[in-house]
Amino acid sequence: MTNKTKQKLIVTTVKTTCCYCGVGCGITAKVNSDTGEVIVIGDDDHPANFGRLCSKGSSLAETLELSSRLLVPQVYGKPVDWATALETVANKFNQLIDQYGPDAIAFYGSGQLLTEDYYVANKLMKGFIGSANIDTNSRLCMSSTVAGHKRTFGSDTVPACYDDYEQAELIILIGSNTAWCHPVSFQRIKAAKENNPRLKVVVIDPRKTPTCDIADLHIPVKIGTDVALFNGLLSYLYQENALDQEFIQQHTQGFEETIMAAQNDALNVATVAQKCQVAPHILETFYRWYKETDKTLSLYSQGVNQSSSGTDKVSAILHCHLATGRIGKPGCGPLSLTGQPNAMGGREVGGLAHQLAAHMDFYAEDIERVKRFWQSDNIADKPGHTATELFDAVADGKIKAIWIMATNPVVSMPNADKVKQALEQCEFVVVSDCVAHTDTLDLAHIKLPAAPWSEKDGTVTNSERRISRQRALLPLAGDAKPDWWIIAQVAQKMGFTDGFNYQSNVEIFREHARLSGFENNNKQRLRDFDISLLADISEDDYNNLQPTQWPITAKRPQGTARLFDQGKFFTPTEKANFTPIQFKPPANLPNQQWPLILNTGRLRDQWHTMTRTALAPRLNQHKPEPFVEITSADALDYGLNQGELAQIESAWGKMLVRVVITETLPQGVIFVPMHWTAQFSSQGRMGALVNPVIDPISKQPESKHTPVKIKAYDAQWHGFIISRHPLVLDGIDYTVLVKGNGYFHYEVASSKNIRNWQYHLANQLSPYTKELNWQTYQDDKKLLFRTACFSAKELQAVLIISPHSRLPERGWIGSLFDPLRTEPLKDDERMALLTGKPPLGTPDVGNIICACFNVGEKTILSAIKDGKLTTPQAVGKSCKAGTNCGSCVPEIKELLISHLTVTGS
Ligand code: SF4
């Protein structure tokens, strides 16, 4: 047998799903079972992405390292076997329940959990412990959509699907930087627009984000005024006689009161324009396009949901679709883009504290039905604490024990410092996660090693209700176990043996499917979520399950692309509800003390709290540090300069970040990304600042609107260290870790002087290498210090310190640590480390713009200049930038424009 044949035999192909956003892209993974090597490409057959992946999805194989994993259970800091860990958790839970009752226990889950994991967690807490104190980080993400759907449709139903991208003629993106947060959907819309010149795109967002790249119209609405804007639209359509009166009459109720409220709120375009701080002609154009276009699709995301009026915003969007009958038809309807890969699955199993399982609520008949199905006498009979309430109850000592699964609330919750303190004081904190350190895991008494994406097996549901299989690529590493197994084992050890005797994930899926169809035949209270056709699915069929949109029933065996196609809704009358709503400003407004508004959001190449994406060096290069975007006028007012540091403070917390001056947001508003944690930055946790105000109905926090102040940070020195080995940098005000290819890069700055850098560095490197030799340049007058240390001839670390923030480019210094490099540094490279300028002929690529092909800003600008390029396509041809996932094309366009502006060509 030749080597080639041998290689063929050990490479298997596994079809799975991306674990990042709610687009739910299909992945084809090639797995070398001998070496564990994995190659990830898009699944051409998956209907969510047809082979496309964004920069995050296509980097998944680079995040599978074991060195950062939690691989053994730990009890109070000591590694233990599973039996000990599980018994400790079960015994403590039972003891606290005996002492204080079931509400003393809480679970906090995540949209990263698979449906099977989520189902078991919800069953244990609500069905057997007897409390509904289980909520999830999806509360921070899309609970306003759930509330808006239920209020309007009677059920948490997403009516439309991704196929509508290609069929729509007007796509409205509301509060959604789709280009960065749902990149593959964005690319699909972009392609649809290229193929259909009639398709118009409107972006409604206070910021001019990369999504505006494809916008025919950008409406820079004032933060929090979406209700006024959509009430204005409803009012306009009414006045223009552009409503579908027949649909309203036959399929809805409550229209009269609602249109009166809308007219009171937003009588004419001028009133709305004033409220939303938008030019009237922009608004009028949007309203006219909406009136004239039957095939209108509204996509919305966190800008709508994360608001103290999130539920009303969702309702206002839905009202316009109902009033025009644009729902349940191809190319029409509202479609919420969920943030997480399985936010929808969590909703299906009742992962939110106010829901039971299978889209049931805490109505007496639902409680009774689920109780019978689960054969439990101890089912919760009222909703539990939602996320902010839950951590408040931990802080108050009412909740004595909490189990946090696959999420990092110490970073992501609003008022995150309070959450941290609450967990520090909590009697018993259990965290199950796949990585060894997160800000939350570091506070746990019990650490349980859960399987990561590459080792997990089960199902997830994406934004368009499509259930896809996530399949394990690799065997479980160390002692890691699937979440469902861990939860079921704890349940059994707590004494709930019968309900949790699962041998495999397919058994859980069958039960979940059975419950969805269980007594789901009451015409007055039909439930939308029904996958009863899969109730007896065989293991083989489960393993081969193809991506399918629910409902999946005997009547709809192929699944269901669109719902409400018959104009029937899940209310007792089968009519959709209009609800009179009126615009309310955000709860906390800026004032003299806190004059600016903090807006928050995601970046293109990072995911949540960076536990996975930060492991892939190429994903860290686009935006390596936490930053604040601020307009030039505000920067001038507050004495801030591009590239320097600024301290932002709210009534709840502080952060220290790099200043980026931009005109892409309105004056008075600043923007910070949500991703950085204490693992990667000393003061970059934005959650510490965010106000804990919540929507009164959905209980979703207002993460897009926190009053803050900002001031320049007075650093005595700035610098960076690039080291072959990790360092611990205590006592420095500003540190940021950026993992590179073969090196650890730290940005540093402080207001305090640090003496004897060489001594500190030598200490840090001593566990790895003893014999260090140094080359140093020091100019005491200019306060410049540059040093490089070597072990034999191998470069170990480089440190550059300066009184200002203009420092040498990091890219070429990082490239000297390339793990594939075998020869020692040349003389000109050693000299370059002292001068801070790259050796002659070394390309300085600048900030990475294209993460897929690692193409930097300077490379793109040179290509534009040298080749006199005028289009992103030409840039792609010249240097490959933008030719894979396409997420960087908006930035390439910006570079083209800036070049044209500078040269005047
Ligand atoms: Fe993954 Fe979302 Fe990117 Fe698709 S768009 S590859 S699901 S992160």
CSV table of N, CA and C and ligand atoms in Angstrom, one decimal, residues 17-27 49 52-58 60 181-185 607, ligand 1:
chain,number,residue,atom,x,y,z
A,17,THR,N,-22.0,21.9,11.4
A,17,THR,CA,-22.5,23.2,11.4
A,17,THR,C,-21.6,24.2,12.1
A,18,CYS,N,-21.4,25.4,11.6
A,18,CYS,CA,-20.6,26.4,12.3
A,18,CYS,C,-21.2,26.7,13.6
A,19,CYS,N,-20.2,26.9,14.6
A,19,CYS,CA,-20.7,27.1,16.0
A,19,CYS,C,-20.8,28.6,16.4
A,20,TYR,N,-20.6,29.5,15.4
A,20,TYR,CA,-20.6,30.9,15.8
A,20,TYR,C,-22.0,31.5,15.7
A,21,CYS,N,-22.4,32.1,14.5
A,21,CYS,CA,-23.6,32.9,14.6
A,21,CYS,C,-24.9,32.2,14.1
A,22,GLY,N,-26.0,32.9,14.2
A,22,GLY,CA,-27.3,32.2,13.9
A,22,GLY,C,-27.5,32.0,12.4
A,23,VAL,N,-26.6,32.4,11.5
A,23,VAL,CA,-26.8,32.0,10.1
A,23,VAL,C,-26.9,30.5,10.0
A,24,GLY,N,-26.0,29.8,10.8
A,24,GLY,CA,-26.0,28.4,10.9
A,24,GLY,C,-25.5,27.7,9.6
A,25,CYS,N,-24.3,28.2,9.2
A,25,CYS,CA,-23.7,27.7,7.9
A,25,CYS,C,-23.3,26.2,8.1
A,26,GLY,N,-23.5,25.5,7.0
A,26,GLY,CA,-23.0,24.1,7.0
A,26,GLY,C,-21.5,24.0,6.6
A,27,ILE,N,-20.9,23.1,7.3
A,27,ILE,CA,-19.4,22.9,7.1
A,27,ILE,C,-19.2,21.5,6.6
A,49,ASN,N,-25.9,28.3,3.5
A,49,ASN,CA,-24.7,29.0,3.0
A,49,ASN,C,-24.2,28.6,1.6
A,52,ARG,N,-20.5,28.8,1.2
A,52,ARG,CA,-19.8,30.0,1.7
A,52,ARG,C,-19.5,29.9,3.2
A,53,LEU,N,-18.4,30.5,3.7
A,53,LEU,CA,-18.1,30.6,5.1
A,53,LEU,C,-17.5,32.0,5.3
A,54,CYS,N,-17.6,32.6,6.4
A,54,CYS,CA,-17.0,33.9,6.7
A,54,CYS,C,-15.6,33.6,7.3
A,55,SER,N,-14.9,34.7,7.7
A,55,SER,CA,-13.6,34.5,8.2
A,55,SER,C,-13.6,33.7,9.5
A,56,LYS,N,-14.6,33.9,10.3
A,56,LYS,CA,-14.7,33.1,11.6
A,56,LYS,C,-14.9,31.6,11.3
A,57,GLY,N,-15.9,31.3,10.5
A,57,GLY,CA,-16.2,29.9,10.2
A,57,GLY,C,-15.0,29.2,9.5
A,58,SER,N,-14.3,29.9,8.6
A,58,SER,CA,-13.3,29.3,7.8
A,58,SER,C,-12.0,29.1,8.7
A,60,LEU,N,-12.1,27.9,11.8
A,60,LEU,CA,-12.4,27.0,12.9
A,60,LEU,C,-11.4,26.0,13.2
A,181,CYS,N,-21.8,40.8,11.4
A,181,CYS,CA,-22.4,39.9,12.4
A,181,CYS,C,-23.0,38.6,11.8
A,182,HIS,N,-23.5,38.7,10.6
A,182,HIS,CA,-24.1,37.6,9.9
A,182,HIS,C,-23.5,37.6,8.4
A,183,PRO,N,-22.2,37.5,8.3
A,183,PRO,CA,-21.5,37.8,7.0
A,183,PRO,C,-22.0,36.9,5.9
A,184,VAL,N,-22.4,35.7,6.1
A,184,VAL,CA,-22.8,34.9,4.9
A,184,VAL,C,-24.2,35.3,4.5
A,185,SER,N,-25.1,35.7,5.4
A,185,SER,CA,-26.3,36.2,4.9
A,185,SER,C,-26.1,37.5,4.2
A,607,TRP,N,-15.6,36.5,18.1
A,607,TRP,CA,-16.9,35.9,18.5
A,607,TRP,C,-17.0,36.0,20.0
B,1,SF4,FE1,-20.3,30.8,11.0
B,1,SF4,FE2,-22.0,32.8,11.0
B,1,SF4,FE3,-19.8,33.0,9.6
B,1,SF4,FE4,-21.7,31.3,8.8
B,1,SF4,S1,-21.8,33.5,8.9
B,1,SF4,S2,-19.5,30.9,8.9
B,1,SF4,S3,-22.5,30.6,10.8
B,1,SF4,S4,-20.0,32.8,11.8
